[in-house]
PDB file of C-alpha atoms in Angstrom:
ATOM      1  CA  MET S 107       9.128 -35.200  10.613  1.00 49.00           C
ATOM      2  CA  THR S 108      12.533 -36.609  11.093  1.00 51.00           C
ATOM      3  CA  ARG S 109      14.893 -35.372  13.368  1.00 52.00           C
ATOM      4  CA  SER S 110      17.657 -34.447  10.472  1.00 51.00           C
ATOM      5  CA  SER S 111      15.232 -32.543   8.999  1.00 50.00           C
ATOM      6  CA  GLN S 112      14.319 -29.834  11.392  1.00 53.00           C
ATOM      7  CA  PRO S 113      18.221 -28.150  11.198  1.00 54.00           C
ATOM      8  CA  VAL S 114      17.467 -28.270   7.259  1.00 50.00           C
ATOM      9  CA  ARG S 115      14.164 -26.143   8.251  1.00 52.00           C
ATOM     10  CA  ALA S 116      15.777 -24.081  10.387  1.00 51.00           C
ATOM     11  CA  HIS S 117      19.025 -22.956   7.692  1.00 51.00           C
ATOM     12  CA  ILE S 118      15.660 -22.283   4.902  1.00 49.00           C
ATOM     13  CA  SER S 119      13.833 -20.224   6.789  1.00 51.00           C
ATOM     14  CA  GLU S 120      16.779 -17.634   8.098  1.00 52.00           C
ATOM     15  CA  PHE S 121      17.913 -17.613   4.457  1.00 52.00           C
ATOM     16  CA  ASP S 122      13.944 -16.347   3.674  1.00 53.00           C
ATOM     17  CA  ASP S 123      14.498 -13.912   5.804  1.00 57.00           C
ATOM     18  CA  ASN S 124      17.767 -12.146   4.622  1.00 60.00           C
ATOM     19  CA  PHE S 125      16.607 -12.640   1.243  1.00 56.00           C
ATOM     20  CA  GLU S 126      13.486 -10.918   1.485  1.00 60.00           C
ATOM     21  CA  ARG S 127      15.403  -7.868   3.570  1.00 64.00           C
ATOM     22  CA  THR S 128      18.231  -7.514   1.287  1.00 61.00           C
ATOM     23  CA  LEU S 129      15.595  -7.315  -1.451  1.00 59.00           C
ATOM     24  CA  ARG S 130      13.122  -4.741   0.295  1.00 62.00           C
ATOM     25  CA  ARG S 131      16.528  -2.887   1.036  1.00 63.00           C
ATOM     26  CA  LYS S 132      17.266  -3.104  -2.746  1.00 58.00           C
ATOM     27  CA  ARG S 133      14.081  -1.434  -4.406  1.00 60.00           C
ATOM     28  CA  LYS S 134      14.516   1.249  -2.010  1.00 57.00           C
ATOM     29  CA  VAL S 135      17.510   2.559  -3.326  1.00 53.00           C
ATOM     30  CA  PRO S 136      17.356   2.436  -7.516  1.00 55.00           C
ATOM     31  CA  GLU S 137      19.600   1.278  -9.495  1.00 55.00           C
ATOM     32  CA  PRO S 138      21.774   4.003 -11.858  1.00 55.00           C
ATOM     33  CA  SER S 139      20.061   3.841 -15.181  1.00 56.00           C
ATOM     34  CA  PRO S 140      22.440   3.942 -18.277  1.00 56.00           C
ATOM     35  CA  PRO S 141      23.261   7.674 -19.936  1.00 54.00           C
ATOM     36  CA  SER S 142      20.886   8.187 -22.709  1.00 54.00           C
ATOM     37  CA  SER S 143      21.147   8.355 -26.613  1.00 54.00           C
ATOM     38  CA  SER S 144      20.191  12.144 -26.460  1.00 56.00           C
ATOM     39  CA  SER S 145      22.351  13.128 -23.284  1.00 56.00           C
ATOM     40  CA  GLU S 146      25.636  11.561 -25.294  1.00 58.00           C
ATOM     41  CA  SER S 147      24.429  13.432 -28.370  1.00 59.00           C
ATOM     42  CA  LYS S 148      24.418  16.902 -26.725  1.00 58.00           C
ATOM     43  CA  PHE S 149      27.587  16.188 -24.469  1.00 58.00           C
ATOM     44  CA  GLU S 150      29.847  14.471 -28.037  1.00 62.00           C
ATOM     45  CA  GLU S 151      27.956  18.185 -29.669  1.00 62.00           C
ATOM     46  CA  LYS S 152      29.269  20.317 -26.848  1.00 60.00           C
ATOM     47  CA  GLU S 153      32.756  18.538 -27.540  1.00 63.00           C
ATOM     48  CA  GLU S 154      32.827  19.233 -30.853  1.00 62.00           C
ATOM     49  CA  ALA S 155      31.920  22.885 -30.738  1.00 56.00           C
ATOM     50  CA  GLU S 156      34.395  24.163 -27.643  1.00 58.00           C
ATOM     51  CA  LYS S 157      37.215  22.008 -30.342  1.00 56.00           C
ATOM     52  CA  ASP S 158      36.194  24.059 -33.094  1.00 53.00           C
ATOM     53  CA  MET S 159      36.434  27.123 -30.706  1.00 52.00           C
ATOM     54  CA  GLU S 160      39.995  26.007 -30.308  1.00 54.00           C
ATOM     55  CA  VAL S 161      40.914  25.030 -34.008  1.00 57.00           C
ATOM     56  CA  ASP S 162      39.858  28.127 -35.032  1.00 57.00           C
ATOM     57  CA  ASN S 163      41.859  30.850 -35.827  1.00 65.00           C
ATOM     58  CA  ARG S 164      40.911  33.228 -38.599  1.00 60.00           C
ATOM     59  CA  THR S 165      40.663  37.202 -37.940  1.00 65.00           C
ATOM     60  CA  ILE S 166      37.499  38.899 -37.519  1.00 63.00           C
ATOM     61  CA  LYS S 167      37.887  40.139 -41.460  1.00 50.00           C
ATOM     62  CA  GLU S 168      38.489  36.672 -42.472  1.00 50.00           C
ATOM     63  CA  LEU S 169      35.295  34.767 -40.819  1.00 51.00           C
ATOM     64  CA  SER S 170      33.488  37.820 -42.520  1.00 50.00           C
ATOM     65  CA  ALA S 171      34.547  36.754 -45.446  1.00 47.00           C
ATOM     66  CA  SER S 172      34.149  33.114 -45.129  1.00 47.00           C
ATOM     67  CA  GLY S 173      31.840  31.513 -47.601  1.00 47.00           C
ATOM     68  CA  LEU S 174      31.093  34.735 -49.938  1.00 46.00           C
ATOM     69  CA  ASP S 175      31.176  32.856 -52.801  1.00 47.00           C
ATOM     70  CA  ASN S 176      28.671  30.077 -51.678  1.00 47.00           C
ATOM     71  CA  ALA S 177      26.237  32.085 -49.405  1.00 60.00           C
ATOM     72  CA  THR S 178      22.895  33.312 -50.416  1.00 70.00           C
ATOM     73  CA  PRO S 179      22.777  37.242 -49.742  1.00 78.00           C
ATOM     74  CA  LEU S 180      20.740  38.229 -47.147  1.00 84.00           C
ATOM     75  CA  CYS S 181      19.667  41.354 -49.007  1.00 88.00           C
ATOM     76  CA  ILE S 182      17.852  38.741 -51.231  1.00 90.00           C
ATOM     77  CA  GLN S 183      14.413  37.853 -50.814  1.00 89.00           C
ATOM     78  CA  TYR S 184      12.751  35.496 -53.230  1.00 89.00           C
ATOM     79  CA  PRO S 185       8.531  36.239 -54.195  1.00 89.00           C
ATOM     80  CA  ALA S 186       6.166  33.184 -54.350  1.00 89.00           C
ATOM     81  CA  ALA S 187       6.481  31.160 -58.406  1.00 87.00           C
ATOM     82  CA  ALA S 188       4.320  31.871 -61.159  1.00 87.00           C
ATOM     83  CA  ARG S 189       1.488  30.018 -61.585  1.00 87.00           C
ATOM     84  CA  GLY S 190       2.710  26.687 -63.140  1.00 86.00           C
ATOM     85  CA  LYS S 191       5.968  27.552 -62.425  1.00 87.00           C
ATOM     86  CA  THR S 192       8.102  25.792 -59.696  1.00 84.00           C
ATOM     87  CA  GLU S 193      10.593  28.211 -57.311  1.00 81.00           C
ATOM     88  CA  GLU S 194      12.815  24.749 -56.645  1.00 83.00           C
ATOM     89  CA  PHE S 195      15.831  23.843 -58.978  1.00 86.00           C
ATOM     90  CA  GLU S 196      19.278  23.473 -58.826  1.00 85.00           C
ATOM     91  CA  LEU S 197      21.422  26.171 -61.130  1.00 87.00           C
ATOM     92  CA  LYS S 198      23.504  23.926 -63.715  1.00 88.00           C
ATOM     93  CA  SER S 199      27.023  24.566 -64.502  1.00 88.00           C
ATOM     94  CA  SER S 200      26.295  24.952 -68.173  1.00 89.00           C
ATOM     95  CA  LEU S 201      24.366  27.860 -66.763  1.00 90.00           C
ATOM     96  CA  LEU S 202      26.730  29.417 -64.386  1.00 90.00           C
ATOM     97  CA  HIS S 203      30.066  28.836 -67.298  1.00 91.00           C
ATOM     98  CA  HIS S 204      27.896  31.094 -69.689  1.00 93.00           C
ATOM     99  CA  ILE S 205      26.634  34.366 -67.562  1.00 94.00           C
ATOM    100  CA  PRO S 206      28.861  36.790 -68.257  1.00 95.00           C
ATOM    101  CA  LYS S 207      30.982  38.977 -65.850  1.00 95.00           C
ATOM    102  CA  TYR S 208      31.002  41.964 -63.640  1.00 95.00           C
ATOM    103  CA  HIS S 209      33.928  43.106 -61.627  1.00 95.00           C
ATOM    104  CA  GLY S 210      32.317  46.856 -61.138  1.00 92.00           C
ATOM    105  CA  LEU S 211      34.799  48.499 -63.028  1.00 91.00           C
ATOM    106  CA  SER S 212      34.599  52.186 -64.226  1.00 84.00           C
ATOM    107  CA  MET S 213      34.984  50.945 -67.602  1.00 87.00           C
ATOM    108  CA  GLU S 214      32.197  48.336 -67.628  1.00 90.00           C
ATOM    109  CA  ASP S 215      29.444  48.899 -68.978  1.00 89.00           C
ATOM    110  CA  PRO S 216      26.806  47.365 -66.752  1.00 92.00           C
ATOM    111  CA  ASN S 217      23.508  48.117 -68.859  1.00 90.00           C
ATOM    112  CA  LYS S 218      25.304  45.753 -71.204  1.00 91.00           C
ATOM    113  CA  HIS S 219      26.254  43.174 -68.494  1.00 94.00           C
ATOM    114  CA  LEU S 220      22.511  43.271 -68.391  1.00 93.00           C
ATOM    115  CA  LYS S 221      21.470  42.564 -71.159  1.00 92.00           C
ATOM    116  CA  GLU S 222      23.879  39.535 -71.866  1.00 94.00           C
ATOM    117  CA  PHE S 223      22.740  38.344 -68.735  1.00 96.00           C
ATOM    118  CA  GLU S 224      19.037  38.141 -69.565  1.00 94.00           C
ATOM    119  CA  VAL S 225      20.234  36.958 -72.591  1.00 95.00           C
ATOM    120  CA  VAL S 226      22.047  33.605 -71.275  1.00 95.00           C
ATOM    121  CA  CYS S 227      19.394  32.986 -68.613  1.00 94.00           C
ATOM    122  CA  SER S 228      16.173  33.580 -71.037  1.00 92.00           C
ATOM    123  CA  SER S 229      18.073  30.996 -73.398  1.00 91.00           C
ATOM    124  CA  MET S 230      18.879  28.168 -70.413  1.00 90.00           C
ATOM    125  CA  THR S 231      15.569  28.329 -68.388  1.00 90.00           C
ATOM    126  CA  PRO S 232      13.574  25.394 -68.502  1.00 89.00           C
ATOM    127  CA  VAL S 233      10.128  25.603 -69.238  1.00 88.00           C
ATOM    128  CA  ASN S 234       8.662  24.627 -65.582  1.00 90.00           C
ATOM    129  CA  VAL S 235      11.016  27.312 -63.703  1.00 91.00           C
ATOM    130  CA  ASP S 236       9.756  30.705 -62.744  1.00 91.00           C
ATOM    131  CA  GLY S 237      12.199  33.079 -64.913  1.00 92.00           C
ATOM    132  CA  SER S 238      12.456  36.092 -62.990  1.00 93.00           C
ATOM    133  CA  ILE S 239      13.311  33.709 -59.483  1.00 93.00           C
ATOM    134  CA  LEU S 240      16.074  32.154 -61.630  1.00 94.00           C
ATOM    135  CA  LYS S 241      17.527  35.493 -62.389  1.00 94.00           C
ATOM    136  CA  MET S 242      17.707  36.135 -59.020  1.00 93.00           C
ATOM    137  CA  LYS S 243      19.446  33.508 -57.622  1.00 93.00           C
ATOM    138  CA  ALA S 244      22.009  33.633 -60.906  1.00 94.00           C
ATOM    139  CA  PHE S 245      23.404  36.854 -60.330  1.00 95.00           C
ATOM    140  CA  PRO S 246      25.343  36.569 -57.352  1.00 94.00           C
ATOM    141  CA  PHE S 247      27.456  34.590 -59.407  1.00 94.00           C
ATOM    142  CA  SER S 248      27.651  36.809 -62.564  1.00 95.00           C
ATOM    143  CA  LEU S 249      29.582  39.290 -59.995  1.00 95.00           C
ATOM    144  CA  LEU S 250      33.527  39.397 -58.717  1.00 94.00           C
ATOM    145  CA  GLU S 251      35.199  41.320 -56.930  1.00 92.00           C
ATOM    146  CA  LYS S 252      33.982  45.385 -56.329  1.00 93.00           C
ATOM    147  CA  ALA S 253      30.470  44.417 -57.995  1.00 94.00           C
ATOM    148  CA  LYS S 254      30.210  41.053 -55.084  1.00 93.00           C
ATOM    149  CA  ASP S 255      31.185  43.357 -52.278  1.00 93.00           C
ATOM    150  CA  TRP S 256      28.354  45.426 -53.198  1.00 94.00           C
ATOM    151  CA  LEU S 257      25.814  42.508 -53.129  1.00 93.00           C
ATOM    152  CA  TYR S 258      26.344  40.978 -50.092  1.00 91.00           C
ATOM    153  CA  GLU S 259      26.539  44.587 -48.043  1.00 91.00           C
ATOM    154  CA  LEU S 260      22.606  45.209 -49.230  1.00 91.00           C
ATOM    155  CA  ALA S 261      20.698  45.954 -46.087  1.00 90.00           C
ATOM    156  CA  PRO S 262      18.289  42.397 -45.986  1.00 89.00           C
ATOM    157  CA  GLY S 263      15.381  42.537 -47.715  1.00 87.00           C
ATOM    158  CA  THR S 264      16.479  45.332 -50.299  1.00 91.00           C
ATOM    159  CA  VAL S 265      16.126  42.678 -53.514  1.00 92.00           C
ATOM    160  CA  THR S 266      11.890  41.458 -53.529  1.00 93.00           C
ATOM    161  CA  SER S 267      12.133  41.167 -57.557  1.00 94.00           C
ATOM    162  CA  TRP S 268      14.538  40.135 -60.462  1.00 95.00           C
ATOM    163  CA  GLU S 269      12.955  44.575 -61.412  1.00 94.00           C
ATOM    164  CA  SER S 270      14.187  45.722 -58.169  1.00 93.00           C
ATOM    165  CA  MET S 271      17.670  43.609 -58.431  1.00 94.00           C
ATOM    166  CA  LYS S 272      17.798  45.477 -61.621  1.00 93.00           C
ATOM    167  CA  ARG S 273      17.474  48.749 -60.202  1.00 91.00           C
ATOM    168  CA  ALA S 274      19.812  48.279 -57.251  1.00 93.00           C
ATOM    169  CA  PHE S 275      22.570  47.495 -59.354  1.00 94.00           C
ATOM    170  CA  LEU S 276      21.744  50.394 -61.774  1.00 91.00           C
ATOM    171  CA  GLU S 277      21.912  53.118 -59.351  1.00 89.00           C
ATOM    172  CA  LYS S 278      24.926  51.612 -57.633  1.00 92.00           C
ATOM    173  CA  PHE S 279      27.497  51.417 -61.107  1.00 92.00           C
ATOM    174  CA  PHE S 280      25.455  53.881 -63.242  1.00 87.00           C
ATOM    175  CA  PRO S 281      24.563  56.375 -61.201  1.00 83.00           C
ATOM    176  CA  THR S 282      22.733  59.836 -61.590  1.00 84.00           C
ATOM    177  CA  SER S 283      25.992  61.918 -62.712  1.00 84.00           C
ATOM    178  CA  ARG S 284      26.675  59.366 -65.690  1.00 84.00           C
ATOM    179  CA  VAL S 285      23.452  59.522 -66.889  1.00 85.00           C
ATOM    180  CA  ILE S 286      23.543  63.403 -67.410  1.00 89.00           C
ATOM    181  CA  LEU S 287      26.663  63.264 -69.174  1.00 88.00           C
ATOM    182  CA  LEU S 288      25.227  60.775 -71.540  1.00 88.00           C
ATOM    183  CA  ARG S 289      22.315  63.049 -71.619  1.00 90.00           C
ATOM    184  CA  LYS S 290      24.321  65.974 -72.827  1.00 92.00           C
ATOM    185  CA  ARG S 291      26.573  63.969 -75.320  1.00 92.00           C
ATOM    186  CA  ILE S 292      23.377  63.019 -76.904  1.00 93.00           C
ATOM    187  CA  SER S 293      21.776  65.936 -76.844  1.00 92.00           C
ATOM    188  CA  GLY S 294      24.659  67.389 -78.518  1.00 93.00           C
ATOM    189  CA  ILE S 295      25.580  65.107 -80.973  1.00 94.00           C
ATOM    190  CA  GLN S 296      27.468  66.484 -83.949  1.00 95.00           C
ATOM    191  CA  GLN S 297      28.090  64.817 -87.152  1.00 94.00           C
ATOM    192  CA  GLU S 298      31.759  65.137 -88.257  1.00 94.00           C
ATOM    193  CA  GLU S 299      33.684  66.180 -91.469  1.00 93.00           C
ATOM    194  CA  GLY S 300      34.109  63.066 -93.621  1.00 92.00           C
ATOM    195  CA  GLU S 301      31.756  60.678 -91.497  1.00 93.00           C
ATOM    196  CA  SER S 302      29.562  59.009 -93.742  1.00 93.00           C
ATOM    197  CA  PHE S 303      25.813  59.008 -92.730  1.00 94.00           C
ATOM    198  CA  PRO S 304      25.841  54.985 -91.789  1.00 93.00           C
ATOM    199  CA  THR S 305      28.725  55.767 -89.692  1.00 94.00           C
ATOM    200  CA  TYR S 306      26.709  59.155 -87.912  1.00 95.00           C
ATOM    201  CA  TYR S 307      23.676  56.848 -87.394  1.00 94.00           C
ATOM    202  CA  GLU S 308      25.436  53.503 -85.857  1.00 94.00           C
ATOM    203  CA  ARG S 309      27.616  55.726 -83.468  1.00 94.00           C
ATOM    204  CA  PHE S 310      23.694  57.604 -82.613  1.00 95.00           C
ATOM    205  CA  LYS S 311      22.058  54.905 -82.238  1.00 93.00           C
ATOM    206  CA  SER S 312      25.057  53.282 -79.499  1.00 90.00           C
ATOM    207  CA  LEU S 313      25.217  56.356 -77.889  1.00 89.00           C
ATOM    208  CA  VAL S 314      21.198  56.666 -76.881  1.00 89.00           C
ATOM    209  CA  ALA S 315      21.272  52.519 -76.482  1.00 86.00           C
ATOM    210  CA  SER S 316      24.351  52.991 -73.716  1.00 84.00           C
ATOM    211  CA  CYS S 317      22.190  54.935 -71.895  1.00 82.00           C
ATOM    212  CA  PRO S 318      19.047  53.383 -71.823  1.00 78.00           C
ATOM    213  CA  HIS S 319      16.957  54.914 -68.992  1.00 75.00           C
ATOM    214  CA  HIS S 320      17.583  58.494 -70.628  1.00 77.00           C
ATOM    215  CA  GLN S 321      13.928  59.488 -70.549  1.00 80.00           C
ATOM    216  CA  MET S 322      14.346  61.169 -73.734  1.00 88.00           C
ATOM    217  CA  LYS S 323      10.987  61.237 -76.222  1.00 89.00           C
ATOM    218  CA  GLU S 324      11.846  59.709 -79.454  1.00 90.00           C
ATOM    219  CA  GLU S 325      11.122  62.690 -81.455  1.00 92.00           C
ATOM    220  CA  LEU S 326      13.274  64.840 -79.643  1.00 92.00           C
ATOM    221  CA  LEU S 327      16.155  62.032 -80.211  1.00 93.00           C
ATOM    222  CA  LEU S 328      15.550  61.724 -83.820  1.00 93.00           C
ATOM    223  CA  GLN S 329      15.265  66.088 -83.507  1.00 93.00           C
ATOM    224  CA  TYR S 330      18.814  66.185 -81.673  1.00 94.00           C
ATOM    225  CA  PHE S 331      20.000  63.894 -84.953  1.00 95.00           C
ATOM    226  CA  TYR S 332      18.316  65.800 -88.127  1.00 94.00           C
ATOM    227  CA  GLU S 333      20.404  68.578 -85.940  1.00 94.00           C
ATOM    228  CA  GLY S 334      23.183  67.486 -86.016  1.00 95.00           C
ATOM    229  CA  LEU S 335      23.521  66.384 -89.259  1.00 95.00           C
ATOM    230  CA  LEU S 336      25.871  68.091 -91.821  1.00 95.00           C
ATOM    231  CA  PRO S 337      23.892  71.121 -93.867  1.00 94.00           C
ATOM    232  CA  ILE S 338      24.412  68.807 -97.356  1.00 93.00           C
ATOM    233  CA  GLU S 339      23.189  66.046 -95.175  1.00 93.00           C
ATOM    234  CA  ARG S 340      20.709  67.271 -94.350  1.00 93.00           C
ATOM    235  CA  GLN S 341      19.310  68.903 -97.272  1.00 93.00           C
ATOM    236  CA  MET S 342      19.141  65.322 -98.408  1.00 92.00           C
ATOM    237  CA  LEU S 343      17.385  63.772 -95.881  1.00 92.00           C
ATOM    238  CA  ASP S 344      14.896  66.486 -96.474  1.00 92.00           C
ATOM    239  CA  ALA S 345      14.883  65.385-100.245  1.00 91.00           C
ATOM    240  CA  SER S 346      14.267  61.990 -99.439  1.00 89.00           C
ATOM    241  CA  ALA S 347      11.324  62.997 -97.322  1.00 88.00           C
ATOM    242  CA  GLY S 348       9.720  64.817-100.146  1.00 88.00           C
ATOM    243  CA  GLY S 349      10.120  67.861 -97.862  1.00 87.00           C
ATOM    244  CA  ALA S 350      11.260  69.199 -93.963  1.00 88.00           C
ATOM    245  CA  LEU S 351      11.778  65.704 -92.138  1.00 89.00           C
ATOM    246  CA  VAL S 352      10.174  67.485 -89.066  1.00 87.00           C
ATOM    247  CA  ASP S 353       6.898  67.474 -91.064  1.00 90.00           C
ATOM    248  CA  LYS S 354       7.036  63.489 -90.330  1.00 91.00           C
ATOM    249  CA  THR S 355       5.696  61.766 -87.644  1.00 93.00           C
ATOM    250  CA  PRO S 356       8.111  59.851 -85.372  1.00 91.00           C
ATOM    251  CA  THR S 357       7.852  56.533 -86.827  1.00 92.00           C
ATOM    252  CA  ALA S 358       7.694  57.828 -90.373  1.00 93.00           C
ATOM    253  CA  ALA S 359      10.922  59.371 -90.107  1.00 92.00           C
ATOM    254  CA  LYS S 360      12.675  57.086 -88.089  1.00 92.00           C
ATOM    255  CA  THR S 361      11.859  54.536 -90.889  1.00 93.00           C
ATOM    256  CA  LEU S 362      13.149  57.121 -93.126  1.00 93.00           C
ATOM    257  CA  ILE S 363      16.219  57.323 -91.474  1.00 93.00           C
ATOM    258  CA  SER S 364      16.887  53.680 -90.781  1.00 92.00           C
ATOM    259  CA  ASN S 365      16.226  52.943 -94.904  1.00 92.00           C
ATOM    260  CA  ARG S 366      19.003  55.501 -95.690  1.00 91.00           C
ATOM    261  CA  ALA S 367      21.480  54.573 -93.954  1.00 91.00           C
ATOM    262  CA  LEU S 368      21.013  51.220 -95.081  1.00 90.00           C
ATOM    263  CA  ASN S 369      21.111  52.205 -98.724  1.00 89.00           C
ATOM    264  CA  ALA S 370      23.951  54.660 -98.517  1.00 85.00           C
ATOM    265  CA  GLN S 371      25.811  51.674 -96.933  1.00 83.00           C
ATOM    266  CA  GLN S 372      25.466  49.402 -99.297  1.00 81.00           C
ATOM    267  CA  TYR S 373      26.469  51.501-101.934  1.00 72.00           C
ATOM    268  CA  GLU S 374      29.389  53.248-100.165  1.00 64.00           C
ATOM    269  CA  GLY S 375      32.376  54.021-101.930  1.00 54.00           C
ATOM    270  CA  VAL S 376      30.871  53.129-105.074  1.00 45.00           C
ATOM    271  CA  GLY S 377      31.414  55.767-107.772  1.00 41.00           C
ATOM    272  CA  GLN S 378      34.742  57.376-105.812  1.00 44.00           C
ATOM    273  CA  ARG S 379      38.045  58.480-107.036  1.00 43.00           C
ATOM    274  CA  SER S 380      40.431  57.732-105.519  1.00 44.00           C
ATOM    275  CA  ASN S 381      43.028  60.391-105.504  1.00 47.00           C
ATOM    276  CA  PRO S 382      45.667  59.580-108.778  1.00 46.00           C
ATOM    277  CA  ARG S 383      49.012  58.477-107.693  1.00 48.00           C
ATOM    278  CA  PRO S 384      51.073  61.254-108.650  1.00 48.00           C
ATOM    279  CA  HIS S 385      53.308  61.466-112.439  1.00 45.00           C
ATOM    280  CA  GLN S 386      56.707  61.079-111.496  1.00 46.00           C
ATOM    281  CA  VAL S 387      59.329  62.156-114.206  1.00 43.00           C
ATOM    282  CA  ASN S 388      60.843  59.358-115.909  1.00 48.00           C
ATOM    283  CA  GLU S 389      57.676  56.924-115.592  1.00 43.00           C
ATOM    284  CA  HIS S 390      57.723  57.057-119.270  1.00 42.00           C
TER     285      HIS S 390
END
């Protein structure tokens, strides 16, 4: 080995000692790891939540009413779909456009609303969709103002089927007091002087239809109709029956009344003479 190579070897050994000591020191102190994506996302969510809390200055009333038109009422719990049907579907805009609206006002007829609603839904329900679930999902869109407020104020789990939905709706907007009033009107119906038999019959049918849960038997309804007739009309109806109408079965009596009303309506006004025009002194 030459003399000039000895200083080089000394420098190399000194470098190696320093390098090893530095490496051992760095291994004892781990380098800081970069922030993970999960921690970053949590931090961002926290910032957004704090930002929303700062910006949202709505009152309690406004917060309670927000989303009322789109949120599903907590009172509704959908049942399992019938076999061969699906409960996963989208309410079409065409259906929502045609369903009737109910505001909960005293002059509105809740029974009529239910009938019209069921007719629209039945005619626009896809073949593979459970019709009862479709009605439960579409019914909130038919309610406005007071009626919608009532639905969203019901206790959670109140409605579990379409039948329970109708029952709760009628209990609210068609109370027992109204049923009692209509029952009295049905039982006390009277044909007015000058009122034709067809007109009286239609008025009676409309009154009965306005209270579908009157809980009156058919023979009792026919008795009320018969007793409310004018004496001359009652005699004519008995003559058509070939005796007393009450001796007929309810089905036969109902058919007889319906046929007589139809025939009288066809020939109503035929053979009746109008009042003669008064003669004037200088007419001739």
